CSV table of C-alpha atoms in Angstrom, one decimal:
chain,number,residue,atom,x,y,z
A,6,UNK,CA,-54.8,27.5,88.7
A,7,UNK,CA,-57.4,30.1,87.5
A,8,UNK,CA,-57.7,31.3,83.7
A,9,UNK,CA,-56.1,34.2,84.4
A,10,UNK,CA,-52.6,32.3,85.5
A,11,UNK,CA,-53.4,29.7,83.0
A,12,UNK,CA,-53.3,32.2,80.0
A,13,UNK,CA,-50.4,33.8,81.3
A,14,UNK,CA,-48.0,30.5,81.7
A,15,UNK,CA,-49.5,30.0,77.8
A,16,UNK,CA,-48.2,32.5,76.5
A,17,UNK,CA,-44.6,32.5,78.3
A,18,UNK,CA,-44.4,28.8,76.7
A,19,UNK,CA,-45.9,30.3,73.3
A,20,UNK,CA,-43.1,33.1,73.1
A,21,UNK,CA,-40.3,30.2,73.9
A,22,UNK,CA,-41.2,27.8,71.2
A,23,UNK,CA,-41.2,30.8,68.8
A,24,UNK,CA,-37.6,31.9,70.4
A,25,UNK,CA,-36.4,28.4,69.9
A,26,UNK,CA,-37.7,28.4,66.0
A,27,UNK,CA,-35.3,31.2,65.3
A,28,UNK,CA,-32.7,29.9,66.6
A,29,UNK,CA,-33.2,26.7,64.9
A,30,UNK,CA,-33.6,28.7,61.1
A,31,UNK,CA,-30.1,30.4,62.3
A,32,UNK,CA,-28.5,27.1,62.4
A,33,UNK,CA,-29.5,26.2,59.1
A,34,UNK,CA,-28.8,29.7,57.7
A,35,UNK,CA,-25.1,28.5,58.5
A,36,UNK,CA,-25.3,25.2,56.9
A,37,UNK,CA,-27.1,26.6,53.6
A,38,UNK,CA,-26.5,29.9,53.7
A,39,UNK,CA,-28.7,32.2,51.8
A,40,UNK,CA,-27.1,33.3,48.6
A,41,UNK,CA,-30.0,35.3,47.1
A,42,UNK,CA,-28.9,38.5,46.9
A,43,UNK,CA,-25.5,37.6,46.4
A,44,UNK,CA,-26.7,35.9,42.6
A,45,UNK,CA,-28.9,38.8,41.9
A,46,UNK,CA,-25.8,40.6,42.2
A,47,UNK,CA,-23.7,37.9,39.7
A,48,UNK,CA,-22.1,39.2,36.4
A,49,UNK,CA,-21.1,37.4,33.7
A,50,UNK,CA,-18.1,35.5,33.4
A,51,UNK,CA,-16.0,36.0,30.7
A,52,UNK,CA,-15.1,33.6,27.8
A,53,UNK,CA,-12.8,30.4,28.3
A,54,UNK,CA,-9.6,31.1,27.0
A,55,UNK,CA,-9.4,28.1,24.1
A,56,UNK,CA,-5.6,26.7,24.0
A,57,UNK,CA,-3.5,28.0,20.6
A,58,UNK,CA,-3.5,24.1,19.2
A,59,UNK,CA,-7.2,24.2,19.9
A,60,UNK,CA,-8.2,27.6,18.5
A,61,UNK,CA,-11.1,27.7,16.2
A,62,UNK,CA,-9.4,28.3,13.4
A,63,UNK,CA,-8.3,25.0,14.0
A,64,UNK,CA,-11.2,23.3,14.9
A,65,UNK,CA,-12.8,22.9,11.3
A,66,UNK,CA,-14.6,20.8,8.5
A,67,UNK,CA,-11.1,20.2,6.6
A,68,UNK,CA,-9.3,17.6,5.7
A,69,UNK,CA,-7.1,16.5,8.5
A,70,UNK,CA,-4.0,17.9,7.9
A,71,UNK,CA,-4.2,20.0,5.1
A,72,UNK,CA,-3.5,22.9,7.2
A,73,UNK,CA,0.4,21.7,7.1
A,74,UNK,CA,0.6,21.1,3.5
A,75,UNK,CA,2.7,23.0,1.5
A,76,UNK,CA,1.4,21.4,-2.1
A,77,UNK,CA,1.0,23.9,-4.4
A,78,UNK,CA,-0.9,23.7,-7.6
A,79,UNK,CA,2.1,23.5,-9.9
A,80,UNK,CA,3.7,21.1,-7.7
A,81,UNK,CA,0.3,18.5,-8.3
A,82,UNK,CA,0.8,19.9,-11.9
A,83,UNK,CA,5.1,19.0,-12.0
A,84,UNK,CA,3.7,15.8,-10.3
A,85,UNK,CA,1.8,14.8,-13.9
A,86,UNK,CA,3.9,16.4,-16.1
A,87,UNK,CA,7.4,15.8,-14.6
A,88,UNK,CA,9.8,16.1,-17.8
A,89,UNK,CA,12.0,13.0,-16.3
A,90,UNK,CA,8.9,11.1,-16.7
A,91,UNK,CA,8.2,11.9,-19.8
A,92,UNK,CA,11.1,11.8,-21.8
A,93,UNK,CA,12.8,8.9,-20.0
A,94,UNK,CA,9.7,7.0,-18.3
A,95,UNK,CA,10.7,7.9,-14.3
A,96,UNK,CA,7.9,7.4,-12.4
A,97,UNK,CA,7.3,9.7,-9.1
A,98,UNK,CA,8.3,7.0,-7.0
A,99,UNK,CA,11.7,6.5,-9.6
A,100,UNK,CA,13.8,10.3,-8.9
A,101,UNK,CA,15.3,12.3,-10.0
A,102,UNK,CA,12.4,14.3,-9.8
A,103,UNK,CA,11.9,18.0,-9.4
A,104,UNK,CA,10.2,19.6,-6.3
A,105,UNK,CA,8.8,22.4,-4.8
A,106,UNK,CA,9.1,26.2,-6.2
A,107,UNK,CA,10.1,29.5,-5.4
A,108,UNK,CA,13.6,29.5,-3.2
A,109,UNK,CA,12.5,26.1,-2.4
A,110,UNK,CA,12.5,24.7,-6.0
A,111,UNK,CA,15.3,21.9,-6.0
A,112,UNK,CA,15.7,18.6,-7.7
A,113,UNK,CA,15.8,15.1,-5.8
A,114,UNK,CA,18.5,12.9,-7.0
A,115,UNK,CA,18.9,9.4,-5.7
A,116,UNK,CA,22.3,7.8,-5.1
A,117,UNK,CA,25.5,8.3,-3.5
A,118,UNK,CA,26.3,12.3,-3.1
A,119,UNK,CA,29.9,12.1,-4.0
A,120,UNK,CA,28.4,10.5,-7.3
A,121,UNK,CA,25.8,13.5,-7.7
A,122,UNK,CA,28.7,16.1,-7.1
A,123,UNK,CA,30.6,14.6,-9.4
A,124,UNK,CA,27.8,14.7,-11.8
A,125,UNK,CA,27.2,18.6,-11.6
A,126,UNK,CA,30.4,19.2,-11.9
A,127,UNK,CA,30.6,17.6,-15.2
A,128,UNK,CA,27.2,19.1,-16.3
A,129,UNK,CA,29.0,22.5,-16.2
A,130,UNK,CA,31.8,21.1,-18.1
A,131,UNK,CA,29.7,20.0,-20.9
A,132,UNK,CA,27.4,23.5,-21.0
A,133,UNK,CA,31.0,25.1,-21.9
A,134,UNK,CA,30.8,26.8,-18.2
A,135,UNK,CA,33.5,26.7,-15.9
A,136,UNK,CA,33.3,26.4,-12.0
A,137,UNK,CA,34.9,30.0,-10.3
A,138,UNK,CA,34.7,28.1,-6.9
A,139,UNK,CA,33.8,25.2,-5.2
A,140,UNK,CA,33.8,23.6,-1.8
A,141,UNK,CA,32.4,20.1,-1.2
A,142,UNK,CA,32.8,19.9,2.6
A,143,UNK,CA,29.7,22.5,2.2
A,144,UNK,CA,28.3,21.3,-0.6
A,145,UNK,CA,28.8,24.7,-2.9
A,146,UNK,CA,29.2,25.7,-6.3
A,147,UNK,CA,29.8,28.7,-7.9
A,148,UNK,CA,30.2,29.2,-12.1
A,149,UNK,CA,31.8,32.3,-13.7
A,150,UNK,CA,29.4,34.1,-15.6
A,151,UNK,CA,28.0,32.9,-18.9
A,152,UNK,CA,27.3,34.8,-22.3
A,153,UNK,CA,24.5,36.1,-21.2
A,154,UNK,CA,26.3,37.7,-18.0
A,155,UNK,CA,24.7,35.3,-15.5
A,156,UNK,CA,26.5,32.9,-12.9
A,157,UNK,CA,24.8,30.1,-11.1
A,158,UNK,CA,25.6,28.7,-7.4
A,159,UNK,CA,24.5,24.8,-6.8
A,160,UNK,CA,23.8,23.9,-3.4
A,161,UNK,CA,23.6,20.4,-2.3
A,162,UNK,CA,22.0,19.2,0.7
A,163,UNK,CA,21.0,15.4,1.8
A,164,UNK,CA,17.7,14.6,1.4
A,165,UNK,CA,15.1,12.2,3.3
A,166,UNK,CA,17.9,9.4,3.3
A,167,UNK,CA,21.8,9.1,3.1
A,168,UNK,CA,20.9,8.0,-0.5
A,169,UNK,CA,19.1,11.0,-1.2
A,170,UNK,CA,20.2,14.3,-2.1
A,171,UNK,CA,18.4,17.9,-2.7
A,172,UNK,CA,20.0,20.1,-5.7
A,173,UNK,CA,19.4,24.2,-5.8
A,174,UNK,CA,20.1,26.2,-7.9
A,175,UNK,CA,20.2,30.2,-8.0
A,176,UNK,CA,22.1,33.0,-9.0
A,177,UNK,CA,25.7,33.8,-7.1
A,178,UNK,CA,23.8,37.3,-6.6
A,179,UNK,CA,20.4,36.5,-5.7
A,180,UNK,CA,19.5,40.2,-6.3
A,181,UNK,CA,20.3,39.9,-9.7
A,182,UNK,CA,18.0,36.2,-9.6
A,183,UNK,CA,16.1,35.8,-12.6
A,184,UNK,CA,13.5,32.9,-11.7
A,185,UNK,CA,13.3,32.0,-15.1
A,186,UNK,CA,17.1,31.8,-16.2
A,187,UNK,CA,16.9,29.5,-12.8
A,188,UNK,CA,14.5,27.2,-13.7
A,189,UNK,CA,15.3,26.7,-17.5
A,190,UNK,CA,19.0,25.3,-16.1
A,191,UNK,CA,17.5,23.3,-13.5
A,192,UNK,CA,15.3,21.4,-15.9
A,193,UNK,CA,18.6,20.9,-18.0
A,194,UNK,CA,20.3,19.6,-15.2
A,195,UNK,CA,17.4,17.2,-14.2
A,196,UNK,CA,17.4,15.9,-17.6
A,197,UNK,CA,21.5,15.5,-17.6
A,198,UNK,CA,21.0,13.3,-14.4
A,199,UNK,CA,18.0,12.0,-15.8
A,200,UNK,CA,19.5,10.4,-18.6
A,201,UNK,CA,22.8,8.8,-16.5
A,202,UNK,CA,20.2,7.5,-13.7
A,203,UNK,CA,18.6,5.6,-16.6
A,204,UNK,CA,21.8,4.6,-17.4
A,205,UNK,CA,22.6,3.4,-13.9
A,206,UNK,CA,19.2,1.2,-14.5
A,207,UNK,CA,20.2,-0.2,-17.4
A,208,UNK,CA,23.2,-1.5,-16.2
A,209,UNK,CA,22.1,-2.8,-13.0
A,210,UNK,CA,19.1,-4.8,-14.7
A,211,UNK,CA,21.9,-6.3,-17.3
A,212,UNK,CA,24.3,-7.1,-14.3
A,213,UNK,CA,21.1,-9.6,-13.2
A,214,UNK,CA,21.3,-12.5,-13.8
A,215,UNK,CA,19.7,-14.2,-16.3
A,216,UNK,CA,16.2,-15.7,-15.3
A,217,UNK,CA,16.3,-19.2,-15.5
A,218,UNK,CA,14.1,-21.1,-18.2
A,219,UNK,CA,11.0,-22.3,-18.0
A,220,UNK,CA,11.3,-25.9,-17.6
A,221,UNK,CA,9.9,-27.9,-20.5
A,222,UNK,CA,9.8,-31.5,-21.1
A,223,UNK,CA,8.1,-34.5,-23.3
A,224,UNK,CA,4.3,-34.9,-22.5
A,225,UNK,CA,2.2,-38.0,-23.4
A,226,UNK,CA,-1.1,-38.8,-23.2
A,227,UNK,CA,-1.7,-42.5,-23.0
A,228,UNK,CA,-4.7,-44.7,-23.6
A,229,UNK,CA,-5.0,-46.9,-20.2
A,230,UNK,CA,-7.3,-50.3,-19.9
A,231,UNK,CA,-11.2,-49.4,-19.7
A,232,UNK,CA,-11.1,-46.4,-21.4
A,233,UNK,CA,-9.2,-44.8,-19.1
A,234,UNK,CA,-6.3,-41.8,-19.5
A,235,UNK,CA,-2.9,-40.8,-18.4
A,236,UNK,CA,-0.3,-38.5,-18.8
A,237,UNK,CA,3.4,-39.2,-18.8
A,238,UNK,CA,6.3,-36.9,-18.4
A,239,UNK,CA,9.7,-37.3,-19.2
A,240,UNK,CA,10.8,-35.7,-15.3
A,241,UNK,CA,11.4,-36.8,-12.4
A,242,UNK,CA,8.7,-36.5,-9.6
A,243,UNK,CA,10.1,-33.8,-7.8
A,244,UNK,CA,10.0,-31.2,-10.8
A,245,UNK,CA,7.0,-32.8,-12.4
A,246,UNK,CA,5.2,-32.6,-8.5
A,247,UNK,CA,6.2,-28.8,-8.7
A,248,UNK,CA,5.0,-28.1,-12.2
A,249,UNK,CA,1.8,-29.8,-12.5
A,250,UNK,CA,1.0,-27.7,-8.9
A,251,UNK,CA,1.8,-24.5,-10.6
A,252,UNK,CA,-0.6,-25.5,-13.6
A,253,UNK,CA,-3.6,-26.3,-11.1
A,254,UNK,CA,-2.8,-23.0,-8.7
A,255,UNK,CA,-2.8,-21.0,-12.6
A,256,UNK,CA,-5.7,-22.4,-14.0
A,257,UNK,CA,-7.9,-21.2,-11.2
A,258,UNK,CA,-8.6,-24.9,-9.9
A,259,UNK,CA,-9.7,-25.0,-6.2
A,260,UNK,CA,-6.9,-27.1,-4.6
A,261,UNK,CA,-8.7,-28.2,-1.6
A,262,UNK,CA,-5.9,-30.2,-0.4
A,263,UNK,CA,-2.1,-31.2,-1.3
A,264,UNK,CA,-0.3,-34.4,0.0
A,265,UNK,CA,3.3,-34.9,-1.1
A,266,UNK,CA,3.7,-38.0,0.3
A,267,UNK,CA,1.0,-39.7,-1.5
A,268,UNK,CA,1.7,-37.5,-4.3
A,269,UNK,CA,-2.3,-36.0,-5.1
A,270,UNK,CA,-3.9,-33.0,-5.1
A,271,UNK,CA,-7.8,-32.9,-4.4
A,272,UNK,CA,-8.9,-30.5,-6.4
A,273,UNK,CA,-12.5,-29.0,-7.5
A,274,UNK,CA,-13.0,-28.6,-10.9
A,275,UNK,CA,-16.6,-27.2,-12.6
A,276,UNK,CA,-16.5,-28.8,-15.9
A,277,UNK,CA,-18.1,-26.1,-18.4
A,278,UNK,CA,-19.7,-28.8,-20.8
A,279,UNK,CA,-21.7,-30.2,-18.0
A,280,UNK,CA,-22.6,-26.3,-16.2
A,281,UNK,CA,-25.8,-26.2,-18.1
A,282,UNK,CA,-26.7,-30.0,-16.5
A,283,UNK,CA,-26.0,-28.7,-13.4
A,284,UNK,CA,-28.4,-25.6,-13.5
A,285,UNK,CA,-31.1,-28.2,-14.5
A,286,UNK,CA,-30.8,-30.4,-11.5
A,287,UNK,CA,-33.2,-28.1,-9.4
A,288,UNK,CA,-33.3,-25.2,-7.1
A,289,UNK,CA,-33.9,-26.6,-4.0
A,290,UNK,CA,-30.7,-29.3,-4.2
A,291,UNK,CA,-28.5,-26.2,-3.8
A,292,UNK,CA,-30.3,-25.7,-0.4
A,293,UNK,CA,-29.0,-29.0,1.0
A,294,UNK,CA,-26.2,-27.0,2.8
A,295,UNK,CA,-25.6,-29.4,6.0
A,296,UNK,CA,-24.3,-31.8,3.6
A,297,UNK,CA,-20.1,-31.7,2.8
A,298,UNK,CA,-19.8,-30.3,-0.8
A,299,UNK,CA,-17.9,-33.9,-1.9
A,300,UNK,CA,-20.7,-35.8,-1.3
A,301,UNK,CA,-23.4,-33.4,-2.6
A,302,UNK,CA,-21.3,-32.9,-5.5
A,303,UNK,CA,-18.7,-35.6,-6.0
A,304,UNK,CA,-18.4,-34.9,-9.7
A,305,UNK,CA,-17.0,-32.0,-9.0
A,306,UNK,CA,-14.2,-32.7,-6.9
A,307,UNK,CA,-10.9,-35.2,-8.3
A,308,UNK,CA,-7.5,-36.4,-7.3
A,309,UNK,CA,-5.1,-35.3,-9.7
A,310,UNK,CA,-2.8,-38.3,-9.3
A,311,UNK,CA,1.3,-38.4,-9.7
A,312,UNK,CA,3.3,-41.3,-9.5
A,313,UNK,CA,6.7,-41.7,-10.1
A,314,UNK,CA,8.5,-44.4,-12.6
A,315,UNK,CA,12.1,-44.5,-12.8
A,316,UNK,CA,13.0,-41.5,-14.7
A,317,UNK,CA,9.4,-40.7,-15.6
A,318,UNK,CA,6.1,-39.5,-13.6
A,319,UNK,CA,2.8,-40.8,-14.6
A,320,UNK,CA,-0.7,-38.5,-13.6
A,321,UNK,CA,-3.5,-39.9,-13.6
A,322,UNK,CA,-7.3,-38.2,-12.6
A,323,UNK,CA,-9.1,-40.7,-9.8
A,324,UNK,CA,-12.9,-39.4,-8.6
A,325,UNK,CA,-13.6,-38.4,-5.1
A,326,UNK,CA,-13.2,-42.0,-4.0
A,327,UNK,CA,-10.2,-42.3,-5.3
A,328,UNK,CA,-11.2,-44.6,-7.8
A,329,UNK,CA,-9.3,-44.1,-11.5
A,330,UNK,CA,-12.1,-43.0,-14.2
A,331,UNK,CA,-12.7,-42.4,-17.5
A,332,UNK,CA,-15.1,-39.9,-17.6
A,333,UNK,CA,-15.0,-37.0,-20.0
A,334,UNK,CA,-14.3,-34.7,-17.4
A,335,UNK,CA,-11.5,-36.8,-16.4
A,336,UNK,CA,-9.9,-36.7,-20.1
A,337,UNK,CA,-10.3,-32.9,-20.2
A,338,UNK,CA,-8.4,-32.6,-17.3
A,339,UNK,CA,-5.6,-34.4,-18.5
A,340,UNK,CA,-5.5,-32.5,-22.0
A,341,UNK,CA,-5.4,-29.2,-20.1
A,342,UNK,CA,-2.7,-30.3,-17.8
A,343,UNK,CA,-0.7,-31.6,-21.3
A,344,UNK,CA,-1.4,-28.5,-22.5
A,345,UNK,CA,0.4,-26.4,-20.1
A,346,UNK,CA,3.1,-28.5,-19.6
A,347,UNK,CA,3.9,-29.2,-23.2
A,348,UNK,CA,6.8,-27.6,-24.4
């Protein structure tokens, strides 16, 4: 093969390769086309629409839920200054109360509704207005006009519960509404049911029974061998068990335990006379903390003792080995018990 032939079959090969490149870039123009122009070309999309319970105006810094509240001012202020609760002591949580304003001003009555109908019906009587009509199935009540040229309608509706009922009051012709005529009556109707739901109170609390008395009985404090101390009480074990419990859970005592059966209680008592000792024993002892608390500080901790003879029950203070002692401690316990159980 000369050069000539050589240069020629070269180039053929040259030109092939370069043919078979193309082809090659066209394939991959098809797997990842070239979108170039197509972005340059791009506008803007517009804004995401935002749902109506997601609006901005929703989306804020306040307090959750405060764009449902339909407080006003003067209902925070009727909230403070409620005339029910100060003329007869009703709490907010005690109705009748008033509520809300405007065409929604109405006054909450507990109780029955047939009661609270009945009730309205005889605050009219005693204003010297009488009733032109009235229709319970609906819960309406219209007056004949007063002095003044000016009838009321009553309205009744149940409230949050069957218990519960809601009072308005307006004019018959609510173009002829005066707001102030409106309200004056509905305050003298709250304070006419006012003063029969205090009423209702006061008989319900003297329907109660009476509580039942305290129960007292003889306590003595007895000098034992050894210089030792006891109390006796004139009960049986069962009450005197339950009383002298009550004294210790009273009296801020740390009743670490409670057995019945044996008839104690292991209590821990820090005797103030013997605080300031205490301080003085050293700071590092208080730092012996893998140690139980009885044995660290056994004069701090007692059985409180109850035994029962015949009609009596004896109570006597043992340490915390159960041994009986007649430490100073000890006899301070035992005054303090007699003191609260003395009648």
């Amino acid at each position: 093969m000369n050069a000539k032939l050589f240069k020629q079959t070269s180039l053929v090969v040259m030109m092939s390769a370069v043919l078979s490149g193309c082809g090659a870039f066209s394939t991959l123009d098809e797997v990842v086309p070239d979108n170039t122009q197509k972005y340059r070309k791009a506008e803007t999309m517009p804004a995401l629409d935002v749902p109506p319970d997601l609006s901005t105006k929703r989306i804020n810094d306040d307090i959750a839920g405060s764009d449902e509240s339909t407080a006003t001012y003067s209902e925070f202020e009727e909230a403070a200054n409620n005339p029910l609760a100060a003329r007869y002591n009703v709490t907010p949580d005690k109705k009748p109360s008033l509520s809300g304003e405007g065409r929604n001003r109405h006054l909450v009555v507990p109780g029955e509704r047939e009661v609270t109908w009945q009730r309205i019906q005889e605050f009219w009587a005693m204003k010297g207005i009488e009733i032109d009509r009235i229709d319970g199935r609906i819960g309406l009540m219209d007056t004949v006009e007063d002095a003044d040229g000016y009838a009321y309608r009553i309205r009744l509706e149940r409230g949050d519960t069957s218990k519960m009922s809601e009072v308005y009051l307006n004019a018959t012709d609510e173009t002829q509404a005066n707001a102030q005529k409106n309200e004056a009556m509905l305050r003298q109707l709250a304070e006419y049911l006012g003063t029969l739901y205090q009423e209702d109170v006061a008989k319900i609390e003297a329907q109660k029974p009476a509580p039942i008395p305290e129960e007292t009985a003889q306590v003595f404090l007895m000098d034992d061998a050894d210089g030792q101390q006891s109390l006796v009480i004139e009960q049986d074990y069962q009450t005197a068990w339950r009383r002298v419990g009550r004294v210790l859970d009273s009296k801020g005592f740390a009743v670490e335990d409670r057995d019945r059966s044996r008839g104690y209680y292991f209590v821990r008592y820090i005797d103030p006379f013997k605080q300031a000792e205490q301080e003085e024993d050293g700071f590092f002892d208080g730092w012996a903390f893998w140690r139980d608390d009885a044995e660290e500080n056994p004069d701090e901790y007692y059985y409180i003792k109850i035994l029962s003879e015949a009609a009596d029950t004896r109570v006597m203070v043992l340490d915390a080995e159960e041994k009986r002692t007649s430490s100073d401690t000890a006899k301070r316990l035992l005054n303090l018990i007699q003191e609260q159980l003395a009648p």
